[in-house]
Coordinates of C-alpha atoms in Angstrom, one line a residue:
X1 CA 89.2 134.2 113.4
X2 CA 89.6 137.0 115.6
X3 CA 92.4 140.3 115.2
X4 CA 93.9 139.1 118.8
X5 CA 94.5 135.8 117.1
X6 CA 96.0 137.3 113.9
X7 CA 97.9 139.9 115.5
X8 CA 99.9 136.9 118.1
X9 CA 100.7 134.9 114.9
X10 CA 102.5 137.9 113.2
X11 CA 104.4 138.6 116.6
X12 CA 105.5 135.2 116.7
X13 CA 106.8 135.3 113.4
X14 CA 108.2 138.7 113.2
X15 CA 110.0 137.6 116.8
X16 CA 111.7 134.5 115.2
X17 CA 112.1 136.4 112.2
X18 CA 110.5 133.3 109.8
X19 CA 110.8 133.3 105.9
X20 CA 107.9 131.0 105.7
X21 CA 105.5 129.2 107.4
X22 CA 104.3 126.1 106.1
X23 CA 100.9 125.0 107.4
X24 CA 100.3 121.0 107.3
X25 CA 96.3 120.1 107.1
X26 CA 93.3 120.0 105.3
X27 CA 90.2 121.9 104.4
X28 CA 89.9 124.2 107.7
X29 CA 94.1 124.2 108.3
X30 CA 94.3 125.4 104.3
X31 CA 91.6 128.0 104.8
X32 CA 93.3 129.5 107.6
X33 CA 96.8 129.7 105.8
X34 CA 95.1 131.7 102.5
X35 CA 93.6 134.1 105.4
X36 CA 97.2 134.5 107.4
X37 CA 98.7 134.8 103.9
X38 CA 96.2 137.5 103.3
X39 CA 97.0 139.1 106.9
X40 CA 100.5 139.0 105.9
X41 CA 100.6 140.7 102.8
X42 CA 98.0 143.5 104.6
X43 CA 100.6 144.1 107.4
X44 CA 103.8 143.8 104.9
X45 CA 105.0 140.8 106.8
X46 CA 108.0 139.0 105.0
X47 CA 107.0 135.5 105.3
X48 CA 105.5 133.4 102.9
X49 CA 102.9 131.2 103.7
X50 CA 102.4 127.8 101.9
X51 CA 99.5 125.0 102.3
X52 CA 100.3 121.0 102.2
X53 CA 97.2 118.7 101.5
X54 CA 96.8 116.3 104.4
X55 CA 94.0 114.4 104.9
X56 CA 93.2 110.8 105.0
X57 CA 89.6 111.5 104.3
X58 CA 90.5 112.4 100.8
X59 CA 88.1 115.3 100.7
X60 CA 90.9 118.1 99.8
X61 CA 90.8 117.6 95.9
X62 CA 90.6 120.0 92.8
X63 CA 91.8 119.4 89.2
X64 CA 95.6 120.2 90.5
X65 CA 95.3 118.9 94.1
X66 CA 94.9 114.7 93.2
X67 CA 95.5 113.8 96.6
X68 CA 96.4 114.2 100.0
X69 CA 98.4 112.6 101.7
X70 CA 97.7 110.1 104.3
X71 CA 95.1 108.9 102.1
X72 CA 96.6 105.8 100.5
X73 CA 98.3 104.9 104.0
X74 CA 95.0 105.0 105.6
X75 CA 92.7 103.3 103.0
X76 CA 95.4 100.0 102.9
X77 CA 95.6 99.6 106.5
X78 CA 91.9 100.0 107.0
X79 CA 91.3 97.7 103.8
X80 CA 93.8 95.0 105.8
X81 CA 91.5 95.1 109.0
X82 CA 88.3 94.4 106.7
X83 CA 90.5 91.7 104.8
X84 CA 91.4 89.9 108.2
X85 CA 87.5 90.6 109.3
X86 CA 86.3 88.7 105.9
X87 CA 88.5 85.7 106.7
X88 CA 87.3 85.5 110.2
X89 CA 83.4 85.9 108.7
X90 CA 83.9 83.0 106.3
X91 CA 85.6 81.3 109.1
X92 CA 83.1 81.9 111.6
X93 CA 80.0 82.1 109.6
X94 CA 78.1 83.4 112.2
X95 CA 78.5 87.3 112.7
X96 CA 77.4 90.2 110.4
X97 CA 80.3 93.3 110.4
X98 CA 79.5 96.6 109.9
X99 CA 82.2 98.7 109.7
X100 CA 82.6 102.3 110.1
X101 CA 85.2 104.2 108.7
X102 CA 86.8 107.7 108.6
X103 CA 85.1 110.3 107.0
X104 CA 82.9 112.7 107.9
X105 CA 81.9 115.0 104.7
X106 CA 83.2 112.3 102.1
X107 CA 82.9 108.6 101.1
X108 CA 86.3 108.1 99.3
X109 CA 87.9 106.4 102.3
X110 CA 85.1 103.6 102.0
X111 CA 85.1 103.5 98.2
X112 CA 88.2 103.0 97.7
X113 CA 88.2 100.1 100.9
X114 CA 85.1 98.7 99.2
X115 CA 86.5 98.5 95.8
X116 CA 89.9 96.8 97.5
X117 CA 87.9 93.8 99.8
X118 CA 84.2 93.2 97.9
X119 CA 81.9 93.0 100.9
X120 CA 78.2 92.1 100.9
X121 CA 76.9 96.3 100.9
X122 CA 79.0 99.4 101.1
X123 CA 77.0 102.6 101.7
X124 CA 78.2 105.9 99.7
X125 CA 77.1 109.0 101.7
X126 CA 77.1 110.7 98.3
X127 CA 74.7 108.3 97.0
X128 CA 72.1 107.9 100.0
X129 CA 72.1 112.3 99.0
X130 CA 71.3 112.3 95.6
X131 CA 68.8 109.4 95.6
X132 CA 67.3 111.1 98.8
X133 CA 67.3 107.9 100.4
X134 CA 65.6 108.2 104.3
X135 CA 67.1 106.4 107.6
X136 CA 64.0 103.6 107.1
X137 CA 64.7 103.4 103.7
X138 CA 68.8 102.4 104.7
X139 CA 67.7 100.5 107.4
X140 CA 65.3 97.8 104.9
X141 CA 67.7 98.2 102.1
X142 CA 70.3 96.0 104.9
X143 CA 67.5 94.5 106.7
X144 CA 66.4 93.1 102.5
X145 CA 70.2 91.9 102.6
X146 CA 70.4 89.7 105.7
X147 CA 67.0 88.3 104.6
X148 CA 68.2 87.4 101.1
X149 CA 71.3 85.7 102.4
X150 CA 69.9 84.4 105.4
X151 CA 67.4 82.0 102.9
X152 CA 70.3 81.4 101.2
X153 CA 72.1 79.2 104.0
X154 CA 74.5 82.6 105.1
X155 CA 74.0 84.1 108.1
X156 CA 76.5 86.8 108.2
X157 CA 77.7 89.5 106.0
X158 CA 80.2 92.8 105.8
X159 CA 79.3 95.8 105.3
X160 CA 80.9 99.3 105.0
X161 CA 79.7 102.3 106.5
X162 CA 81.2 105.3 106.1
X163 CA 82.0 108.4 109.2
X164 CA 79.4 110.7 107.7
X165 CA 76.7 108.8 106.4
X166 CA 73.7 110.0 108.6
X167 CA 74.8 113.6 107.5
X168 CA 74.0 113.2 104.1
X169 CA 70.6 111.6 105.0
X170 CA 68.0 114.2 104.1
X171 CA 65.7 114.3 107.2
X172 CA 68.8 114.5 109.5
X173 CA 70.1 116.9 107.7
X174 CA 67.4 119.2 108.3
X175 CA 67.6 117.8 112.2
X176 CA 71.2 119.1 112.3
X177 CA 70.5 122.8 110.7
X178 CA 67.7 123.0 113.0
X179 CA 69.4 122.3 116.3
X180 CA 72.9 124.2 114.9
X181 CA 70.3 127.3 114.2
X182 CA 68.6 126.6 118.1
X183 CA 65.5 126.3 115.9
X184 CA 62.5 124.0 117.3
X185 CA 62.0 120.8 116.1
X186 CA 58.5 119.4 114.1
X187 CA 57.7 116.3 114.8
X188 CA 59.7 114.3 112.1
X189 CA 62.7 115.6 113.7
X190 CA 61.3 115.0 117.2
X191 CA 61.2 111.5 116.0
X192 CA 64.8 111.3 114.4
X193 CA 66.0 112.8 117.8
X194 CA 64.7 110.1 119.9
X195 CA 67.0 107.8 118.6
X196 CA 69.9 109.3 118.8
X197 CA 72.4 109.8 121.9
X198 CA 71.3 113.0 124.1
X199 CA 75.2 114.1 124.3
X200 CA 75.7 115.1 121.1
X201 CA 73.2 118.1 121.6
X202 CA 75.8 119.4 123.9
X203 CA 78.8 118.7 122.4
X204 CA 79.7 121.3 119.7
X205 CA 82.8 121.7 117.3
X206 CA 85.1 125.4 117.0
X207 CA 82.6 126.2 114.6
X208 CA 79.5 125.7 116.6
X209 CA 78.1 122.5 115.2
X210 CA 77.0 119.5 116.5
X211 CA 80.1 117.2 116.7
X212 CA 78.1 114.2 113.9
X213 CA 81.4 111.8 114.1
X214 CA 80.2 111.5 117.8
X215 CA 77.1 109.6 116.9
X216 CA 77.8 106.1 116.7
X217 CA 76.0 105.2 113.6
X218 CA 76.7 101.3 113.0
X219 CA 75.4 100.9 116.3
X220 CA 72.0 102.8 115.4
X221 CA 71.5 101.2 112.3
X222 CA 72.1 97.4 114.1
X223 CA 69.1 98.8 116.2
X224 CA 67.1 100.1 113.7
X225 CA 67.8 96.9 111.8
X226 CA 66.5 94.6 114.4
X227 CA 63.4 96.7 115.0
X228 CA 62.4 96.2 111.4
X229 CA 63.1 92.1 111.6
X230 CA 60.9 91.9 114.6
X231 CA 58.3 94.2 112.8
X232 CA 58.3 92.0 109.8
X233 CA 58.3 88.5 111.8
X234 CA 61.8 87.6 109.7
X235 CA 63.3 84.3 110.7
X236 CA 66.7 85.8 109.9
X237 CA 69.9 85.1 111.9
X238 CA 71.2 88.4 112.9
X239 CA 74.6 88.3 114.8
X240 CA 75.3 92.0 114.8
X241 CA 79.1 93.2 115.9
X242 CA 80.2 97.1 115.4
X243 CA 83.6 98.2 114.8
X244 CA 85.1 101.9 114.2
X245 CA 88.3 102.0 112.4
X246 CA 89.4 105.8 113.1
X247 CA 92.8 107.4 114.1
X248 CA 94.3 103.7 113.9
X249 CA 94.3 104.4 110.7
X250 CA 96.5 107.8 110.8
X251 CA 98.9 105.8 113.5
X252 CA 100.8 103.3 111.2
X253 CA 104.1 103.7 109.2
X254 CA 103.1 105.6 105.6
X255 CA 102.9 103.5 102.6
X256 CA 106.0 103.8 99.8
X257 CA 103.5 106.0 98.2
X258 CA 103.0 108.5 101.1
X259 CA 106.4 108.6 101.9
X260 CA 107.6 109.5 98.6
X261 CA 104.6 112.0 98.0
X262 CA 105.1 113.4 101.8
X263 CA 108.9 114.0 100.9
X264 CA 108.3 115.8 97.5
X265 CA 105.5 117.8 99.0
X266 CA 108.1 119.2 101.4
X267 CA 110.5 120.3 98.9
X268 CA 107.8 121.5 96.4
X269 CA 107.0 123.8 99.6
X270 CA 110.5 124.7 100.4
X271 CA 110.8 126.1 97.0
X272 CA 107.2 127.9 97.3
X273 CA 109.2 130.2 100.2
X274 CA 112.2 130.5 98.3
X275 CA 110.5 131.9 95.6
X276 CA 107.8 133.4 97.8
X277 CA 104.6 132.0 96.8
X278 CA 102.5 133.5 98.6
X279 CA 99.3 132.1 100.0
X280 CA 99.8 128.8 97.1
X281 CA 99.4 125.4 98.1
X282 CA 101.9 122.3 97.0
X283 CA 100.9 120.3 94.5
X284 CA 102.4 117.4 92.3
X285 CA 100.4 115.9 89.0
X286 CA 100.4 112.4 87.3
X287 CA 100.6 110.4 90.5
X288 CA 99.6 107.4 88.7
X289 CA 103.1 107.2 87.8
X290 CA 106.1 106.4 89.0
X291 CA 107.9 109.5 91.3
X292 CA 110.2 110.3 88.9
X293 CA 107.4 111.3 86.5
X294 CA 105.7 113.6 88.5
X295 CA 105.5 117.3 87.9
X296 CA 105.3 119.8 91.0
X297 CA 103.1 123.3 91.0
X298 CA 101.7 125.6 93.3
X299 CA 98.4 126.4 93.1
X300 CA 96.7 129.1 94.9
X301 CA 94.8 128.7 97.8
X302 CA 91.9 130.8 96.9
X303 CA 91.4 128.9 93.6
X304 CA 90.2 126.4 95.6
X305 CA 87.6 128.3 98.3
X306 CA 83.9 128.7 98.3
X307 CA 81.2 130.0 100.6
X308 CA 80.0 128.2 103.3
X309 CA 77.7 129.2 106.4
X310 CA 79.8 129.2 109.9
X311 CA 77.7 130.9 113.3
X312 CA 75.5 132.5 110.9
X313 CA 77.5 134.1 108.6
X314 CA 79.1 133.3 105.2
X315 CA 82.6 133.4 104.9
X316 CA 84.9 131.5 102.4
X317 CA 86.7 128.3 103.0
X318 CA 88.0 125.4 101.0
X319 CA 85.3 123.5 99.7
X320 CA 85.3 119.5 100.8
X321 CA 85.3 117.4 97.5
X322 CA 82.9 114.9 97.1
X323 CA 83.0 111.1 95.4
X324 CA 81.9 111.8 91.9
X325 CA 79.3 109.7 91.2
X326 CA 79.8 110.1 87.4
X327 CA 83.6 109.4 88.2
X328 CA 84.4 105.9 86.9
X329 CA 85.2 104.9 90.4
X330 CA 81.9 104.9 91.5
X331 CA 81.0 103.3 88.1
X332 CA 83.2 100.3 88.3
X333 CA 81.8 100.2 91.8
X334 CA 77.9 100.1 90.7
X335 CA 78.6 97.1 88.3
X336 CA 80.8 95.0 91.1
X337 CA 78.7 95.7 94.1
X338 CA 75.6 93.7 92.5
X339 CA 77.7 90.6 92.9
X340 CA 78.7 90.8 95.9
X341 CA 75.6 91.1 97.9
X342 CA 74.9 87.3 97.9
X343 CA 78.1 85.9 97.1
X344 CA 81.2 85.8 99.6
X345 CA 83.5 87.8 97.2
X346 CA 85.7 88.7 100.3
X347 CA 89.3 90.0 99.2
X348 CA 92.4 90.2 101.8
X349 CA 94.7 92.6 100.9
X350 CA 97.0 91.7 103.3
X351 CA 99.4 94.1 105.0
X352 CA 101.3 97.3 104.0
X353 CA 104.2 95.8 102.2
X354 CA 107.2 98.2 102.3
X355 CA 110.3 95.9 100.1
X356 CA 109.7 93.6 97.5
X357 CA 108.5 93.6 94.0
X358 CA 106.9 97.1 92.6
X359 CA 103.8 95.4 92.2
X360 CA 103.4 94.7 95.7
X361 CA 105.4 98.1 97.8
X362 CA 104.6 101.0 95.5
X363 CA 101.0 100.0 94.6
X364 CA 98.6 103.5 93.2
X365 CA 95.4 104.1 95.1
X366 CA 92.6 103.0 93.1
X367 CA 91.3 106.7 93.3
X368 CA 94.3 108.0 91.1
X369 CA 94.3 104.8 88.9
X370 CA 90.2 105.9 88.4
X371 CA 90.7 109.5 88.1

């Protein structure tokens, strides 16, 4: 961000004399490689710089981008935990799960985990955003669940929250711009701040935002959930326990999938210095098939980047990709979702299987199967 900053990573490089430098990362580790790549050419530095998609949030997409990896690794172990939590729900039949998982600015992670177990509810970030749905208006949508299946003789359930959720939640939205712009708060958002932890004000990211992915949102919506069963006089059986799936998820051995993607990746960028590409990201197309089939590109980073507001100003970065509600992802997950509510439609994956049949080691993510 700064010339000090620029200038020490053109000394390093000119020192060790590098033909490329290959930046691993996502949204914010891509932008900076299409601004070195741009330092570079400015100050004829001979080094290419190329970009490799990783992310298990899945939010560094674009018509030639289909995925990055750590996605698929991510999204089965993850979907294994919930699988193993389902079993011990039906087992149990006493505790309702809510589950939050990675990601911050995107929902894909608990899409595709949603669309891979079945539980009871799964909220889409995306969704709550469009439909303008408020915190109270979350908080009874669950609170209607656990009623519903409570008269129905079941007094647990699953449910799948993902990272970012209360970001996309309209009036804490306008909480977050307000306290990131030291702007005073009215007295919805004196309301919304009451109930949330006091540290986050404090804690702030490289950009200058408040750190969201602090606030433990499954535990504020259990509370907001029991306020509004005690405020309605519901009978219900609520047996509330949180769990966070998060770098756990980044800290297992890659799937087949990732490993053959992550290996490719590295020679699609070995070739982007050979044939110095500069300032292009790697990229490989029809994923849904087997490895053999797939065709490798760079794409330029720039092709990618839109405008965003950081301290105040506007400056260009990669823009996050969002689910697509009109995607046939989401679609397939409208129509499945209404059945599992009340039923227990619990799937186990199982775990990541590595040798066997085809069918069971080198398995697609749904989101390139739905594309």
């Amino acid at each position: 961000e700064t010339p000090e900053q620029f200038e020490k990573v053109r000394k390093v490089v000119e020192e060790m004399n590098l033909d490329g430098l290959v930046i691993i990362g996502g949204d914010d580790s891509n932008t900076n490689a299409a601004y070195l790549a741009e330092d570079f050419v400015k100050h004829q530095i001979a080094c290419t710089v190329i970009g490799v998609p990783k992310t298990i949030d899945g939010d560094l997409r674009s018509h030639d981008i289909e995925i990055s990896f750590g996605f698929d690794t991510a999204s089965k172990l993850y979907s294994e935990l919930i699988g193993n939590l389902g079993t011990d729900i039906l087992s149990a039949k006493k505790m309702w799960a809510f589950v939050k998982l990675m990601g911050r600015s995107a929902s894909h992670l608990t899409l595709e985990c949603a669309l891979a177990t079945q539980p009871n509810m799964a909220l889409i970030g995306e969704a709550i955003e469009k439909e303008q749905k408020t915190l109270h208006q979350i908080t009874a949508e669950i609170t209607d669940l656990i009623v519903e299946r409570t008269k129905g003789g079941k007094t647990y359930g699953l449910i799948l929250i993902p990272e970012g959720i209360i970001e996309f939640v309209p009036e804490f939205k306008r909480l977050v711009q307000k306290l990131n712009h030291g702007e005073e708060l009215d007295g919805e958002g004196k309301k919304l701040y009451d109930l949330l932890p006091k540290a986050f004000l404090t804690d702030r990211d490289p950009h200058g935002n408040i750190q969201v992915s602090k606030i433990e949102t499954e535990r504020l919506l259990i509370n907001l959930i029991q306020q509004e069963l005690e405020k309605r006089k519901e009978k219900a059986s609520f047996n509330p326990q949180p769990f966070f799936f998060g770098y756990e998820g980044r800290s297992v051995l890659p799937t087949n999938f990732d490993a053959n993607y992550c290996y490719s990746l590295g020679m699609v960028a070995a070739s982007g210095v050979a044939h110095q590409a500069q300032g292009c990201m790697t990229a490989l197309s029809h994923l849904h098939l087997t490895p053999e089939n797939w065709v490798p590109s760079l794409v330029p980073i720039v092709s990618l980047m839109g405008f965003e507001n950081r301290k105040g100003k506007r400056i260009a970065v990669i823009s996050k990709a969002l689910v697509d509600l009109k995607g046939s992802m989401y679609k397939q997950f409208l129509e499945e979702s209404i059945k599992w509510r009340l039923e227990d439609s619990y799937l186990s994956p199982g775990p990541i299987q590595f040798f066997g049949p085809e069918e069971l080691t080198d398995v697609v993510p749904l989101i390139l199967k739905m594309r």
